[in-house]
Coordinates of C-alpha atoms in Angstrom, one line a residue:
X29 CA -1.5 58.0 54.9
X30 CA -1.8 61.5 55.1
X31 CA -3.6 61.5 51.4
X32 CA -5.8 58.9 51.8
X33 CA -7.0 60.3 55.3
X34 CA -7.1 64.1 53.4
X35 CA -7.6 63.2 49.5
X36 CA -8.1 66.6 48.2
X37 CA -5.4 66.2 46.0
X38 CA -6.8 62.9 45.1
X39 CA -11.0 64.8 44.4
X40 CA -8.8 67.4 42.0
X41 CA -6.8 65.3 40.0
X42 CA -9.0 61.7 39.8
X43 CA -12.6 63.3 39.7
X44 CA -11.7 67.2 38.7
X45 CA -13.7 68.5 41.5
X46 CA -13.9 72.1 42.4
X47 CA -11.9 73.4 45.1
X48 CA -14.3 74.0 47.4
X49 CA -16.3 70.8 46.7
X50 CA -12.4 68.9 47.3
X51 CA -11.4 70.8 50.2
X52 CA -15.1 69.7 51.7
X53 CA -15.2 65.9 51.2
X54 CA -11.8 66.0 52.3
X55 CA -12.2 68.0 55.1
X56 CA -15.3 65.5 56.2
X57 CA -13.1 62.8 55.5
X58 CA -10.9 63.7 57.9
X59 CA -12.9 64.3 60.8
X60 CA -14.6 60.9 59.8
X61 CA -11.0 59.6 60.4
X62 CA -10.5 61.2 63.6
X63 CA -13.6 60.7 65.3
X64 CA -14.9 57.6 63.8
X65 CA -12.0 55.9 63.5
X66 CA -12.8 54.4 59.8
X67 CA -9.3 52.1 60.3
X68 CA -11.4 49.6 62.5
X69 CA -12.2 46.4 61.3
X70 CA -16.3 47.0 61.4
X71 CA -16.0 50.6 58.9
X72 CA -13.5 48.4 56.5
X73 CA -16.3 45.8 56.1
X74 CA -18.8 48.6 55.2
X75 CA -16.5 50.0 53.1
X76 CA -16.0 47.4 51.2
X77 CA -19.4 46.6 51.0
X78 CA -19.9 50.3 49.9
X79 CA -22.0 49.4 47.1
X80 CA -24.2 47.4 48.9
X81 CA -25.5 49.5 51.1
X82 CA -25.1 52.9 49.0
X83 CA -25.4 52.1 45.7
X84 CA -26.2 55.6 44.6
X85 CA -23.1 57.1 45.9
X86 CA -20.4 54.1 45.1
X87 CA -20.0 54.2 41.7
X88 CA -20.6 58.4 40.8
X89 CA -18.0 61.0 41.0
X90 CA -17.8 62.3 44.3
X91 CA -20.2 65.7 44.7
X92 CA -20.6 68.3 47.2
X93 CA -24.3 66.5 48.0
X94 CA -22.4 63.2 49.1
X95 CA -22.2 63.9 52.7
X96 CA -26.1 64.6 52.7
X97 CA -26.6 61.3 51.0
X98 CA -24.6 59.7 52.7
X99 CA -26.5 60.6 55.9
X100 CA -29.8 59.9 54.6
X101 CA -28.8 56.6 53.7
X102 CA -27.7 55.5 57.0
X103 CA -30.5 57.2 58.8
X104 CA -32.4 54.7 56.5
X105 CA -30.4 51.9 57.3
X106 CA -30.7 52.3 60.9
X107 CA -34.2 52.6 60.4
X108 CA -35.4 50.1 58.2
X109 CA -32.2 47.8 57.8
X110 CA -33.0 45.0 55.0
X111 CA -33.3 41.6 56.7
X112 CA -33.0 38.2 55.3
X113 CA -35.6 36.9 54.1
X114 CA -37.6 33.9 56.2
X115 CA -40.0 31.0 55.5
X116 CA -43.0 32.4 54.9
X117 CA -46.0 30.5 56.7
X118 CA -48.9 29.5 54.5
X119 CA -52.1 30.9 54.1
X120 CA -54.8 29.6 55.5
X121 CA -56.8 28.0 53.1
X122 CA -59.9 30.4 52.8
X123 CA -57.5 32.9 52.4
X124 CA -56.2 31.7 49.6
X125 CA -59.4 30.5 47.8
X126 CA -60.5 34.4 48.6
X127 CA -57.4 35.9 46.5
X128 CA -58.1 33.0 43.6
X129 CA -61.7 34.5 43.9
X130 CA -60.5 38.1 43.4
X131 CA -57.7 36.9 41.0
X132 CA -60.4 35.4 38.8
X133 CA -62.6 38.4 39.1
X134 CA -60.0 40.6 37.6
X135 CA -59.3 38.5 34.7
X136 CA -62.9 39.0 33.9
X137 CA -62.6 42.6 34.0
X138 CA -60.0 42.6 32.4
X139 CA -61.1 41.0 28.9
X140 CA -64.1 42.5 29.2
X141 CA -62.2 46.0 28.7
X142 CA -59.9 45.0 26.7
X143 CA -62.6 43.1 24.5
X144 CA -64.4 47.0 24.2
X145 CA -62.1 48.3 21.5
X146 CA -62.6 44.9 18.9
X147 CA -66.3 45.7 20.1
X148 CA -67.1 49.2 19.3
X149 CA -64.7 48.4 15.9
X150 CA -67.2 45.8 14.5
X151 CA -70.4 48.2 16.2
X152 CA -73.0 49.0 13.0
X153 CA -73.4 51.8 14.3
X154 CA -69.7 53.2 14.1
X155 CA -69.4 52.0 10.5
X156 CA -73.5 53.9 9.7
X157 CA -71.9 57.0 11.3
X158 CA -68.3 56.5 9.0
X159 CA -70.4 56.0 5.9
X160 CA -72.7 59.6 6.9
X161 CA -69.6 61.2 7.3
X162 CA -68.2 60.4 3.8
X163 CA -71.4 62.2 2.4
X164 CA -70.8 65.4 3.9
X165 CA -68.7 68.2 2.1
X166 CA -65.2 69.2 3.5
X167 CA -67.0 72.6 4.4
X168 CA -69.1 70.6 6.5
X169 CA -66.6 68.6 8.1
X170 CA -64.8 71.5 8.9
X171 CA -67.5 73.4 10.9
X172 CA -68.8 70.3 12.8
X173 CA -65.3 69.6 13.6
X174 CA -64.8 72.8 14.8
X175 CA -68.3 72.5 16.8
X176 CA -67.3 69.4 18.5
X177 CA -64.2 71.1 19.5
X178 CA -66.0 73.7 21.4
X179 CA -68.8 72.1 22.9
X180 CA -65.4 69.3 24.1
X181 CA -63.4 72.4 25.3
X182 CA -66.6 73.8 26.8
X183 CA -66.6 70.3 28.9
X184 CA -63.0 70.2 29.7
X185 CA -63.3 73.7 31.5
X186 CA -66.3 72.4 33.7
X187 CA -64.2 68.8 34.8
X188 CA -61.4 71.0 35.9
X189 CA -63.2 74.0 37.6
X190 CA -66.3 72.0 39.4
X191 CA -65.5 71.6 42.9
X192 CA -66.6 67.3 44.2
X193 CA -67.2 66.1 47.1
X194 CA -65.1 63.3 48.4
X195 CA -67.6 60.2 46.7
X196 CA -67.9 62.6 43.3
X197 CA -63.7 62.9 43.7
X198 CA -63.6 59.5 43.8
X199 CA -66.0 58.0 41.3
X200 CA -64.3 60.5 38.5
X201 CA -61.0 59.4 39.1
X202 CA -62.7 55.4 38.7
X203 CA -64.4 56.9 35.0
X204 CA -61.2 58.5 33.8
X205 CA -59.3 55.2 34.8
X206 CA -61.7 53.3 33.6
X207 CA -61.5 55.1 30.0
X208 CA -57.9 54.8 30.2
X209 CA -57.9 50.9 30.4
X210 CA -60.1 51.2 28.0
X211 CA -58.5 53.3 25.1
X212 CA -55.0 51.8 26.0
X213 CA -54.9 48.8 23.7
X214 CA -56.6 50.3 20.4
X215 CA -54.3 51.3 17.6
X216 CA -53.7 54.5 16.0
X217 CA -53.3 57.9 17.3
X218 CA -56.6 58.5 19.0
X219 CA -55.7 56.8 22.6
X220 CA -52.4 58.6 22.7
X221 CA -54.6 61.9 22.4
X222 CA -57.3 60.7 24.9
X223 CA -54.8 60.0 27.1
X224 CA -53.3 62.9 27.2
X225 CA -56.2 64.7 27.3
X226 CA -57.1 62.8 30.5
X227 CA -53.9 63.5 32.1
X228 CA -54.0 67.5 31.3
X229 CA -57.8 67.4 32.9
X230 CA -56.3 65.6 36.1
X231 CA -53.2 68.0 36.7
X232 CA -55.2 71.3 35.9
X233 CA -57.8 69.9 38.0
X234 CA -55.0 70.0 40.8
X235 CA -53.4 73.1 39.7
X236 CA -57.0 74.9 40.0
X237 CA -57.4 73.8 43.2
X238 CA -54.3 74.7 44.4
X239 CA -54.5 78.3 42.7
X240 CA -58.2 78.9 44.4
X241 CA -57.8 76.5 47.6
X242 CA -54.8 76.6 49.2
X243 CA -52.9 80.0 49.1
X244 CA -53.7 81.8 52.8
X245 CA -53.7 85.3 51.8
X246 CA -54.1 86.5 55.6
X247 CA -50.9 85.4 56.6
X248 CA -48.1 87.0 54.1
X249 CA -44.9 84.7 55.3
X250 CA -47.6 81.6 54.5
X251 CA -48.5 83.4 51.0
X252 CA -45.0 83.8 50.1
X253 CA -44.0 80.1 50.6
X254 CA -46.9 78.9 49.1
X255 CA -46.5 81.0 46.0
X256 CA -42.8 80.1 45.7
X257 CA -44.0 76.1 45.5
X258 CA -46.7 76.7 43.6
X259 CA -44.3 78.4 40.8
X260 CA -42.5 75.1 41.2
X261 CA -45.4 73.3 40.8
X262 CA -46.4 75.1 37.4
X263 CA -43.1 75.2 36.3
X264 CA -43.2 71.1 36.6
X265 CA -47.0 71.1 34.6
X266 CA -45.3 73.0 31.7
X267 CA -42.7 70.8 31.3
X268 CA -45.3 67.8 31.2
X269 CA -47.1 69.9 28.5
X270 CA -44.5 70.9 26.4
X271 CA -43.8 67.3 26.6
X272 CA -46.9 66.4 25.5
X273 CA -46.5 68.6 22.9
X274 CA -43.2 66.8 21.6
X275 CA -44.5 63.1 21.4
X276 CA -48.4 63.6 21.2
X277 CA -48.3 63.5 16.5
X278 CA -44.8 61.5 15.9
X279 CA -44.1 61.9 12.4
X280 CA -43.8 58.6 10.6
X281 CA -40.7 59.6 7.9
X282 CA -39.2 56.9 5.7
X283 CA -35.4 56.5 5.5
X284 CA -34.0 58.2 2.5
X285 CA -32.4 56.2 -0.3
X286 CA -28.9 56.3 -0.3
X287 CA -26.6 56.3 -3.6
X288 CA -26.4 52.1 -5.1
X289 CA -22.1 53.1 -5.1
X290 CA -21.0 53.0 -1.6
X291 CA -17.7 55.5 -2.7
X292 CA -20.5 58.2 -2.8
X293 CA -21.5 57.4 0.8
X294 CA -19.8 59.9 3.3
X295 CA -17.5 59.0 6.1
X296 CA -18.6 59.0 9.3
X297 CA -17.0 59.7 12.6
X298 CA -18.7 57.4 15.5
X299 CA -18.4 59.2 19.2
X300 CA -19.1 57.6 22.2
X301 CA -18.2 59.7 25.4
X302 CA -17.8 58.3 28.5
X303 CA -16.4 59.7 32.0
X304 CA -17.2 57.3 34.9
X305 CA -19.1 54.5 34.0
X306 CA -17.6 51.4 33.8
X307 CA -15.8 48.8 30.9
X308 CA -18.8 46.6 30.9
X309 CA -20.7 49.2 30.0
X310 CA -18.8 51.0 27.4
X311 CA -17.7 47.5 25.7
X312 CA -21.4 47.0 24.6
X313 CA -21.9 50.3 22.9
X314 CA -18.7 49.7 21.4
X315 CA -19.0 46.3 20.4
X316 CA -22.5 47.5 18.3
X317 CA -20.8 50.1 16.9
X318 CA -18.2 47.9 15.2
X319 CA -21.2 45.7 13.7
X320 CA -22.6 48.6 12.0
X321 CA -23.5 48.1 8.5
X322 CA -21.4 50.7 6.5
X323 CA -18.2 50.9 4.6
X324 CA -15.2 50.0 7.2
X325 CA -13.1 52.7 5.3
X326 CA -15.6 55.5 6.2
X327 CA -16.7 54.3 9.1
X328 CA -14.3 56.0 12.3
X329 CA -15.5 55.1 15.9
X330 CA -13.8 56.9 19.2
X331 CA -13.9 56.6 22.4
X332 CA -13.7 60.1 24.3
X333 CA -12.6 59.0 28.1
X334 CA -13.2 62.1 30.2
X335 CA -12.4 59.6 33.1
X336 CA -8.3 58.8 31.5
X337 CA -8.8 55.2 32.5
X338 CA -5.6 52.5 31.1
X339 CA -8.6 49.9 31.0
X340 CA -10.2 52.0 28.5
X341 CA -7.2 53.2 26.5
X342 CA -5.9 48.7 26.5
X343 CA -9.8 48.2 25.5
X344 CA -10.0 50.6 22.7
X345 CA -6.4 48.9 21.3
X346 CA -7.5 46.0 21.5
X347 CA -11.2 46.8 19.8
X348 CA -9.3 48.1 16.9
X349 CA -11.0 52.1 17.8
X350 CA -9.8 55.7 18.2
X351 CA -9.0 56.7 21.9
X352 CA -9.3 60.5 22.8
X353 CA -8.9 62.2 25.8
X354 CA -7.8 65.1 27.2
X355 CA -5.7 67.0 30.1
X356 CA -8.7 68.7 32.2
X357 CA -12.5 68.1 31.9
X358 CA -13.9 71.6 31.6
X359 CA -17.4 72.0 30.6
X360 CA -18.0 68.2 30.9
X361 CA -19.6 66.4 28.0
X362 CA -20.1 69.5 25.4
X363 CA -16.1 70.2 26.1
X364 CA -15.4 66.6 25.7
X365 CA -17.0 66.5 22.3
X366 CA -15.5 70.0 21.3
X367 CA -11.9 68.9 22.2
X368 CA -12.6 65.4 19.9
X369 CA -13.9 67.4 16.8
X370 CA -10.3 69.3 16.8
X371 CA -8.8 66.3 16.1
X372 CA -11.3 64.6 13.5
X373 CA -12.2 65.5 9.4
X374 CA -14.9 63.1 9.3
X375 CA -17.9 64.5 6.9
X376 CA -20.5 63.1 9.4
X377 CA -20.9 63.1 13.4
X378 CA -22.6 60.4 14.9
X379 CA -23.0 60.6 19.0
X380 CA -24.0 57.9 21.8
X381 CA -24.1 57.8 24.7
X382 CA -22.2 54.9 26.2
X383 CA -25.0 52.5 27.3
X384 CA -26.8 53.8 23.8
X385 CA -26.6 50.9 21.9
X386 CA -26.8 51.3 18.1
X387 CA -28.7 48.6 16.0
X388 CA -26.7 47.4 12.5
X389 CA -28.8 49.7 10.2
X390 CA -28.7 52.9 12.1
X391 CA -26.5 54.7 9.7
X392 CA -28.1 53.3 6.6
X393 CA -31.6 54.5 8.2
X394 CA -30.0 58.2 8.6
X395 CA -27.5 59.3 6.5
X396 CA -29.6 59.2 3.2
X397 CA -31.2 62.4 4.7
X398 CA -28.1 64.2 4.8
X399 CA -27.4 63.6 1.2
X400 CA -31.1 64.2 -0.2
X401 CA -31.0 67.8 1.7
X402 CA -27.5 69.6 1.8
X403 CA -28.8 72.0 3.9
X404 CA -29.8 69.4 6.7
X405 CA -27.9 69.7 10.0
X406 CA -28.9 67.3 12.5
X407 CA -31.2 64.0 12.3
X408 CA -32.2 62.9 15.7
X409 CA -33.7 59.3 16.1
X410 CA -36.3 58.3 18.9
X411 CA -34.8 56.1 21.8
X412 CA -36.0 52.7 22.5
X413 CA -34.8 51.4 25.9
X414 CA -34.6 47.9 26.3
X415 CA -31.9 47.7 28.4
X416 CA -33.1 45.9 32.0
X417 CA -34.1 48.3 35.4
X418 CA -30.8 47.9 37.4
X419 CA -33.2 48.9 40.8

């Protein structure tokens, strides 16, 4: 009784929580004990309907933000409690013929933008001006590439730095949004730059205003606040640009040939790390893993359980995989890993997450890289999620 009413013990070993973050939660605990009295019949039914009504919380190892959560939560709850849902009452029937009306007005918008792109394609006038440019020299191409670069910088600068009223605001928003729906469905490169283009002139636009607008350099405890969240604010714009940066010219590489003899392939050693998440979870991945196209013989796949779960070590038996864990959980993840490469020869690593699921070709679509360049190091593959929003 006393554990369960002051788990510390419980935080340290379980969930290897800091000290201070276990001697917390279970110091809360225990006042929620005493002067809540959680042994009542009413806080047992929302205990066990924990995951109900905080999701977020229920299924995470416990943090020293918990509390706060937890708090907000209810405040919510109290607030804004979900209620069943009832019969709705119909619409009146001019209301209805009103939203088929605007519904039917939309579609029309609709393919008319998305008829633009097919439009301007088969325009005579696109294909005079392709044929023109053929005849110029690359000298020429150059320079008048370099031209149109300037005069569009030159126009960029003006959209972000020219103040508009509320109606000008508003109708260049509807023109940039507009172009968006616009450029959205045509193929190539070209939309992903425009868009991003678009989104840089909307967020400097905001960043301008809130370096020449907003900062109230008469009063110096206002000034200091303001600066401090407008570093935050273009620490977050650099991120989206250096983001930008990342994804706005993929490269489109080919997979490398691999060797016709499979006994020249190299062994690999599969890792998929996991700490709390659950079975259901961590089967998937594994399950994929298993069906991967290569060599059984050189193909190793482990699980590395953070979380020393029985389940997991029974699952792994029973898969037929490697389980690895380990006495403490220092430096989370990048420990986990380093403690599992102590213990495997393997020539290759291969690392997923645990709700990464690997298609049947993955390896065959990598590896040959490592064997065309022997100086390569890593090969890292885009992600495409398709797994469902659990929210």
């Amino acid at each position: 009784m006393i554990a369960r009413m002051f788990p510390y013990m419980q935080l340290r070993r379980r969930y290897d929580c800091y000290p201070p973050t276990a001697f917390l939660l279970a110091t809360l605990t225990a006042l929620a004990w005493v002067f809540l009295r959680l042994e009542s019949p009413v806080w047992q039914t929302l205990l066990e309907q924990r995951q109900r009504w905080y999701p977020h919380v229920a299924n995470k190892a416990p943090s020293a933000g918990d509390p706060l959560r937890i708090a907000l939560q209810s405040l919510w709850l109290l607030v804004a409690r979900p209620m069943p849902e009832r019969r709705r009452r119909s619409k009146p029937q001019w209301v209805q013929n009103l939203g088929q009306s605007n519904l039917r007005l939309w579609e029309r918008a609709a393919r008319f933008l998305n008829g633009l792109p097919q439009q301007a394609n088969d325009s005579e006038t696109l294909h005079a001006g392709k044929k023109w440019w053929q005849t110029l020299s690359p000298r020429q191409q150059h320079w008048l590439n370099y031209i149109c670069a300037a005069v569009g910088l030159i126009l960029v600068v003006v959209c972000i730095t020219e103040p508009f009223g509320y109606g000008s605001q508003l109708m260049f928003v509807f023109l940039l949004w507009a172009v968006a729906m616009v450029v959205r469905r045509v193929p190539g490169r070209f939309p992903t730059l425009l868009l991003i283009v678009l989104s840089i002139i909307v967020s400097c636009r905001y960043l301008w205003w809130r370096y020449t607008a907003t900062l109230n350099w008469a009063a110096p405890m206002d000034l200091a606040f303001g600066v401090l969240l407008l570093i935050a604010e273009t620490y977050s714009w650099l991120v989206l640009l250096l983001g930008y940066i990342q994804t706005c010219w993929p490269l489109q590489r080919i997979p490398a040939q691999l060797p016709a003899d499979t006994r020249l392939w190299p062994t690999v050693d599969l890792l998929i790390p996991t700490y709390n998440e659950d079975l259901s979870i961590v089967r998937g991945t594994v399950y994929a893993a298993l069906g991967i196209d290569w060599p059984h013989d050189k193909l190793r796949i482990s699980i590395l359980d953070d979380g020393k779960r029985e389940e997991f070590r029974l699952f792994a038996a029973e898969a037929g995989v490697n389980y690895i864990t380990r006495s403490d959980n220092k430096h989370a993840k990048a420990g986990n890993l380093n403690q599992a490469l102590l213990k495997l020869d393997g020539e290759l690593l291969a690392i997923f997450d645990c709700d990464h699921v690997p298609v049947r070709s993955f390896l065959q679509l990598t590896v040959g890289w490592f064997l065309r360049d022997p100086k390569l190091a890593l090969v890292q593959t885009p992600h495409h999620f398709l797994s469902p929003d659990p929210c």
